[in-house]
mmCIF file of C-alpha atoms in Angstrom:
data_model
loop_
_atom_site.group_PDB
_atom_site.id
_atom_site.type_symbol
_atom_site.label_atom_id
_atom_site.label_comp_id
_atom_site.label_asym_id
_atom_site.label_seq_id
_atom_site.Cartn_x
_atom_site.Cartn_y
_atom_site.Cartn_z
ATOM 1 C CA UNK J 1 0.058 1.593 -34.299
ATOM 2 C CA UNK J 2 0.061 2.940 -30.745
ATOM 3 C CA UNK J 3 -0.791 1.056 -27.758
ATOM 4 C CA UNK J 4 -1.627 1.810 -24.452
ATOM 5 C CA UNK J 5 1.107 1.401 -21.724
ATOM 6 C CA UNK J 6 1.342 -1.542 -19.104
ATOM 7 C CA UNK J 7 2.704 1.123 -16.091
ATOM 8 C CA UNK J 8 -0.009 3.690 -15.226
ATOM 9 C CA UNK J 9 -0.115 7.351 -16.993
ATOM 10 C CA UNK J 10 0.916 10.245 -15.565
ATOM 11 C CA UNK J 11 -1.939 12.193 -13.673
ATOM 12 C CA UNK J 12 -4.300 14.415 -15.777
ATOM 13 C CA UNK J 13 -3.308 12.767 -18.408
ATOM 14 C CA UNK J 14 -6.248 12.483 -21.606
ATOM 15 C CA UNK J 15 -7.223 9.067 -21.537
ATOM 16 C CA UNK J 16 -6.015 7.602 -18.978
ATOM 17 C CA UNK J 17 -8.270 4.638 -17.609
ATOM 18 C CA UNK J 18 -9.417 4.911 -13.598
ATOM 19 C CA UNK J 19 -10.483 2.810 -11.283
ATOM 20 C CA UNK J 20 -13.480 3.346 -8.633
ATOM 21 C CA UNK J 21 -11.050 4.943 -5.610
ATOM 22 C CA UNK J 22 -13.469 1.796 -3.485
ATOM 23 C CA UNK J 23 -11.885 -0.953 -5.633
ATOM 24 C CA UNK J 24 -8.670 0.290 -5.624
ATOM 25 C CA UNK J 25 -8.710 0.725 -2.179
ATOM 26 C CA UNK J 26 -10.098 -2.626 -1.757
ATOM 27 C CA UNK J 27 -7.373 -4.343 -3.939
ATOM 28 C CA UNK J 28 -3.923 -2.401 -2.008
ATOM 29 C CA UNK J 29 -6.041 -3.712 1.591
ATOM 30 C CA UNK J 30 -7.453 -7.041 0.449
ATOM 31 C CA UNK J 31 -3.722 -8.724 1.022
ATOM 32 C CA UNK J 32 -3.569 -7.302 4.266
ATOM 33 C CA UNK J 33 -6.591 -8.706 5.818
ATOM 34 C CA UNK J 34 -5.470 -12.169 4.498
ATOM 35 C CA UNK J 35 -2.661 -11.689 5.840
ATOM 36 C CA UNK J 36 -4.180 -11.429 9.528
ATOM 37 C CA UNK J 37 -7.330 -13.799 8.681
ATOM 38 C CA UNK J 38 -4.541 -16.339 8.100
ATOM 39 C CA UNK J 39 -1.880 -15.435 10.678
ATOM 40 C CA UNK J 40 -5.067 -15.593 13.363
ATOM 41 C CA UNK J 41 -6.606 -18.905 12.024
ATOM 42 C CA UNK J 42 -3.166 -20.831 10.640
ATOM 43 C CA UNK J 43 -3.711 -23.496 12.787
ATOM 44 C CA UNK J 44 -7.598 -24.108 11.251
ATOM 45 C CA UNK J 45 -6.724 -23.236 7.838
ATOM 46 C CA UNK J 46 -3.865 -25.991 7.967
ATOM 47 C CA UNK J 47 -6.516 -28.662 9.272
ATOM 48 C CA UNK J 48 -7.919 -27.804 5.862
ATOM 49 C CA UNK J 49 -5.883 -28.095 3.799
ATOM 50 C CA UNK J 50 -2.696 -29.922 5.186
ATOM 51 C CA UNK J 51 -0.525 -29.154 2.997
ATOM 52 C CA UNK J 52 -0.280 -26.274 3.741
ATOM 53 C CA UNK J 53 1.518 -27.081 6.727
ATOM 54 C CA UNK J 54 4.403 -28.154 4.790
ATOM 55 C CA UNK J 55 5.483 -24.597 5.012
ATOM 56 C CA UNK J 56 5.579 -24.131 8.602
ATOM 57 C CA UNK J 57 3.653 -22.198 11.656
ATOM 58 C CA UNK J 58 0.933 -20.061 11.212
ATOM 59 C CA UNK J 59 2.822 -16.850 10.083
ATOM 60 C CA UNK J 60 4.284 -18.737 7.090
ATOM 61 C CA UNK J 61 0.983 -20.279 6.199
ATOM 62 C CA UNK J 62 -0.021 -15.978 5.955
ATOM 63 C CA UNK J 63 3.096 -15.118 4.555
ATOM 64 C CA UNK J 64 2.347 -17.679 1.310
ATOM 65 C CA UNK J 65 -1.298 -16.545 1.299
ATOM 66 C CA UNK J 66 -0.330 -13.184 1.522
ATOM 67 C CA UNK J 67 1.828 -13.390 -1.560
ATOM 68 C CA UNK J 68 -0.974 -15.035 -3.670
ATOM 69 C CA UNK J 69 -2.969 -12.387 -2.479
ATOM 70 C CA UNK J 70 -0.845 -9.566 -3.709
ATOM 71 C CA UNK J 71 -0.271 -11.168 -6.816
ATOM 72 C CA UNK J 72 -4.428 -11.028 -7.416
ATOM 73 C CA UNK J 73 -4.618 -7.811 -6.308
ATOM 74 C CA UNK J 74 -2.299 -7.113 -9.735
ATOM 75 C CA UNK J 75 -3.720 -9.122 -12.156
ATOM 76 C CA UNK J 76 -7.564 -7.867 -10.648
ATOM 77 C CA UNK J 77 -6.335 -4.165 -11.024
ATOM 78 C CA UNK J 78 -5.504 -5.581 -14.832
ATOM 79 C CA UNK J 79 -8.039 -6.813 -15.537
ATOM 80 C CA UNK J 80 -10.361 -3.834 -14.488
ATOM 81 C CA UNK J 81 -8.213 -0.767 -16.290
ATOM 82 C CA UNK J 82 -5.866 -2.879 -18.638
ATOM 83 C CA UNK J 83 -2.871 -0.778 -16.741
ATOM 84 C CA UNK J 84 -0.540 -1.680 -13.643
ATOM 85 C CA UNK J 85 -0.460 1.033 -10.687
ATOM 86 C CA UNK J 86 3.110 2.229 -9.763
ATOM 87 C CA UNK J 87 2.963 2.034 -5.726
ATOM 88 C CA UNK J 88 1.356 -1.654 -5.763
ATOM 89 C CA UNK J 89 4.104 -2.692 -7.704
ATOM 90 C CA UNK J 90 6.659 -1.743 -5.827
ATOM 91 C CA UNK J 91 4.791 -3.318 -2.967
ATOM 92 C CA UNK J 92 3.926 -6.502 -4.687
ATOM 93 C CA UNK J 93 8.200 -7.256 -5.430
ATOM 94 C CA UNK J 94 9.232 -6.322 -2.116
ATOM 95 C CA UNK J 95 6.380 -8.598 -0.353
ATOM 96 C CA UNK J 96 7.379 -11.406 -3.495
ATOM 97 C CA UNK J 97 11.398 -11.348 -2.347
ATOM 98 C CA UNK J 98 10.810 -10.765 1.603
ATOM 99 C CA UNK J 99 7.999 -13.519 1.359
ATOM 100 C CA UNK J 100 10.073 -15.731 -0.582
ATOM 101 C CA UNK J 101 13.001 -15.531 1.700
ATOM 102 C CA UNK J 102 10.679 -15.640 5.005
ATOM 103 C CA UNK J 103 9.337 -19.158 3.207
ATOM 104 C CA UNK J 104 12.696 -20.344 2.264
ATOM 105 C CA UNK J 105 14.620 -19.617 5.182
ATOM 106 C CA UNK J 106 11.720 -20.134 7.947
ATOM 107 C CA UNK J 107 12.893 -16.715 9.633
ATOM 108 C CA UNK J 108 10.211 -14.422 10.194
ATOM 109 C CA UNK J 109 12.513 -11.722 10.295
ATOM 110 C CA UNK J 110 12.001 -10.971 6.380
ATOM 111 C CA UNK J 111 8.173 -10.895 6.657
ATOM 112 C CA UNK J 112 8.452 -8.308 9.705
ATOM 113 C CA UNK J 113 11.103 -5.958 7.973
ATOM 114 C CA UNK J 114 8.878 -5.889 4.791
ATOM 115 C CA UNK J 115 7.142 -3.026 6.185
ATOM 116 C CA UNK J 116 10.294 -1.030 6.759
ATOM 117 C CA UNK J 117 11.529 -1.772 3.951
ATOM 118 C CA UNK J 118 8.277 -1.004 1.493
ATOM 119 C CA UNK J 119 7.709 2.357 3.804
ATOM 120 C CA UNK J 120 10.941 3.459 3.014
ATOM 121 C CA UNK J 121 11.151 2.719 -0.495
ATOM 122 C CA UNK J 122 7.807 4.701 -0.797
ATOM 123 C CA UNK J 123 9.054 7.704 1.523
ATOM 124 C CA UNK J 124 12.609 7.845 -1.074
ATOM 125 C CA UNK J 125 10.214 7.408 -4.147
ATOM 126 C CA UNK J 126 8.390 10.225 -3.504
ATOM 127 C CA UNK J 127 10.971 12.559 -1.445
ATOM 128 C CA UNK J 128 13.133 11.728 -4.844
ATOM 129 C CA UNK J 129 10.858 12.638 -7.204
ATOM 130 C CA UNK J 130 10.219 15.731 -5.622
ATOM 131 C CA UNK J 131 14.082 16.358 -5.989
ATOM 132 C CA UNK J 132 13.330 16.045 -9.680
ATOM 133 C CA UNK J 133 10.196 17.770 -9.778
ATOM 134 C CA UNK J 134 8.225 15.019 -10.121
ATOM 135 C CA UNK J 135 5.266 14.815 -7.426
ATOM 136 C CA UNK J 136 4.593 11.515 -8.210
ATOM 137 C CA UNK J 137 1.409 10.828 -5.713
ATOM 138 C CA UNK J 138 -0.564 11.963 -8.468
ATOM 139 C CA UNK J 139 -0.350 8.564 -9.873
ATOM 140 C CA UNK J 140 -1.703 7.326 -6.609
ATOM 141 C CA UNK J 141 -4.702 9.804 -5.843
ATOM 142 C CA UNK J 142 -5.210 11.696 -9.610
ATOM 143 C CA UNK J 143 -8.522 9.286 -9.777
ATOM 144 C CA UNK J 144 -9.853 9.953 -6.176
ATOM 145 C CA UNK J 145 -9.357 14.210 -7.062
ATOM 146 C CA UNK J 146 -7.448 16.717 -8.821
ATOM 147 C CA UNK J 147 -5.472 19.225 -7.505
ATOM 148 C CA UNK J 148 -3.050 22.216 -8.713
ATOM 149 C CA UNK J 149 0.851 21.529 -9.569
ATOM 150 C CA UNK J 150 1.591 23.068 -5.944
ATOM 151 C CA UNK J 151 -0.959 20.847 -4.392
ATOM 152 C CA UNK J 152 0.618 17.730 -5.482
ATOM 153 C CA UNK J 153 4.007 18.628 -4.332
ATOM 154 C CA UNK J 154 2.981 18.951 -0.747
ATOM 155 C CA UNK J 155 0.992 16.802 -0.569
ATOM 156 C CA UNK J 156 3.526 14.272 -1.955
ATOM 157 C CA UNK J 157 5.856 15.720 0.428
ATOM 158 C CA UNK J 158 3.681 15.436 3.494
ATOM 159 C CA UNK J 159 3.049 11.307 2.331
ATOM 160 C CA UNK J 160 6.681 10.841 2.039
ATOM 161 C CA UNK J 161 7.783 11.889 5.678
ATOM 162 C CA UNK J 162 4.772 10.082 6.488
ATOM 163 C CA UNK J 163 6.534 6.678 5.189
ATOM 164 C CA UNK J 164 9.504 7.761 6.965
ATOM 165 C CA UNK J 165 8.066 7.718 10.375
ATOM 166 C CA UNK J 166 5.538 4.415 9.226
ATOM 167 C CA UNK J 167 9.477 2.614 8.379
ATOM 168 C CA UNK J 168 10.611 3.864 11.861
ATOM 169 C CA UNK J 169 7.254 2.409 13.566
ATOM 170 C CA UNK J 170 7.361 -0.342 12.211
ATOM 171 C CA UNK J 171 11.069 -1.279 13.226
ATOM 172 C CA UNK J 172 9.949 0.095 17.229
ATOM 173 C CA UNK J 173 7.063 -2.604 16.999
ATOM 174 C CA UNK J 174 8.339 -5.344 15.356
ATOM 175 C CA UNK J 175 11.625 -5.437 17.633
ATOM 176 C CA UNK J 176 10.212 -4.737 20.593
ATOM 177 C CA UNK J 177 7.327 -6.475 20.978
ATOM 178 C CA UNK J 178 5.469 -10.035 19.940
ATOM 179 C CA UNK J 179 4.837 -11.317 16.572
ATOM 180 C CA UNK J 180 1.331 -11.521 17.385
ATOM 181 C CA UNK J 181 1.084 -7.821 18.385
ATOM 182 C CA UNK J 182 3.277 -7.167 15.587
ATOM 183 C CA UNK J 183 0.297 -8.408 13.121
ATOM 184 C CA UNK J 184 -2.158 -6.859 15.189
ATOM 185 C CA UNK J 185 -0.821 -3.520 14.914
ATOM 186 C CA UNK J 186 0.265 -4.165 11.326
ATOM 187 C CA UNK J 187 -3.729 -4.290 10.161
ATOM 188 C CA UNK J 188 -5.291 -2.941 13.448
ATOM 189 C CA UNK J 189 -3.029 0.300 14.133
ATOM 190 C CA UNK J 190 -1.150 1.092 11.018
ATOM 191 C CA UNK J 191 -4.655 1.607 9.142
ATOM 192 C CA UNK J 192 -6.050 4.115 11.720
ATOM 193 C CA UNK J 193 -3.580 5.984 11.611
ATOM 194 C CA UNK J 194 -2.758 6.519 7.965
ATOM 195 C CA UNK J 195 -7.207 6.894 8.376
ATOM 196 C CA UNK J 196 -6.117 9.632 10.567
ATOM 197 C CA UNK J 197 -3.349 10.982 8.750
ATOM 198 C CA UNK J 198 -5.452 11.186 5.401
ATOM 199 C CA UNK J 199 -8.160 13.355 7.097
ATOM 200 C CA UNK J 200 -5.769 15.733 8.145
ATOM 201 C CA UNK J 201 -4.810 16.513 4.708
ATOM 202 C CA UNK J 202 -8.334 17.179 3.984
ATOM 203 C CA UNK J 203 -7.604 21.038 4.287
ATOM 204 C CA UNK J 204 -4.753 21.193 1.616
ATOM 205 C CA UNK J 205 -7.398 19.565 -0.872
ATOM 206 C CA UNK J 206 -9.642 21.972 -0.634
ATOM 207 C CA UNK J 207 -7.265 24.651 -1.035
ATOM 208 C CA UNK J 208 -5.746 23.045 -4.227
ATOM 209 C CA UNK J 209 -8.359 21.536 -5.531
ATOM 210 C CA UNK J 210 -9.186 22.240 -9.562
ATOM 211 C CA UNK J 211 -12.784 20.734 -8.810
ATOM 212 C CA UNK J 212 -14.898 20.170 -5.990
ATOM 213 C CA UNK J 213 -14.549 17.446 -4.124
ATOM 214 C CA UNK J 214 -17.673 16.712 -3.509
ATOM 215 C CA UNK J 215 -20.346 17.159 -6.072
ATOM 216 C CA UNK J 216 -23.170 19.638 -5.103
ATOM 217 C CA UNK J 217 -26.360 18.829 -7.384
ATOM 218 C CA UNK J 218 -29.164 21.040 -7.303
#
């Protein structure tokens, strides 16, 4: 008796359960504005539920909700396609241990490297797959659009030195400046310009693409 696999399939794969590109993108960004909401509005949310406070100023209070957040990101993207996507994994532990140590220790140092640390993971995921020869953000996109063997490899090599220079950012921003600007960027300014950065790939789509991507109905 078979049964179908906890981890994502591979892209292109027959069978293989997707998830509206919307929710999905909804579910890896959903933490992140809690994470800001409650960094912003600590003070308010604590008045609300005091016991919260037991855990400390307002960028605890975000790094606890932040963590619960994650954590229903996964069991939502569950729920929806019975499968668990590979990238929010890997973001889910790191935020779990980084959080976990931020709470425990009460040194927002862990919370602010979690960035660096997730980008760089990503960038040495997918630089090392390629290595193998294993373009592996076709687990990420494969439901948003297909694209040729040689389309996937750049582009998985374009997202990788992408995570590179989001690591090094991150480090610039969250050393040399506040921890409120730090937060601000982190949802404000690291969204644009990945935005930014995913537009400019539009052109490699189209040349790689095995369907249109966009649907023209008579």
């Amino acid at each position: 008796m078979s049964s179908d696999p906890i981890i994502e399939k591979a892209p292109n794969t027959p069978g293989r359960r997707e998830m509206n590109p919307l929710v999905k993108f909804a579910l890896e960004l959903g933490p992140l504005v809690v994470f800001f909401f409650a960094n912003n509005r600590g003070e308010a949310i604590v008045r609300a539920f005091p016991a919260l406070g037991e855990l400390g100023g307002p960028l605890f209070v975000a790094t606890a909700l932040f963590m619960a957040a994650t954590v229903a990101a996964l069991i939502a993207s569950w729920v929806l396609v019975r499968t668990l996507p590979i990238m929010p994994i890997v973001s889910g532990a790191v935020v779990l241990i980084f959080g976990s140590l931020t709470l425990w220790l009460q040194d927002d140092v862990f919370i602010k490297m979690k960035p660096t640390i997730v980008n760089a993971l990503f960038a040495a995921v997918l630089l090392g797959g390629l290595a193998f020869g294993k373009p592996l953000l076709g687990y990420v996109f494969d439901q948003a659009f297909k694209l040729d063997n040689e389309g996937w490899r750049k582009l998985t090599l374009r997202w990788g030195l992408f995570f590179v220079f989001l690591a090094i950012l991150n480090e610039v921003v969250w050393r040399c400046f506040s921890t409120d600007f730090w937060v601000a960027f982190k949802v404000w300014g690291t969204m644009p310009i990945t935005m930014i950065f995913m537009l400019m790939q539009f052109p490699l789509l189209k040349r790689h693409a095995l369907e249109p991507l966009f649907d023209k109905k008579p």
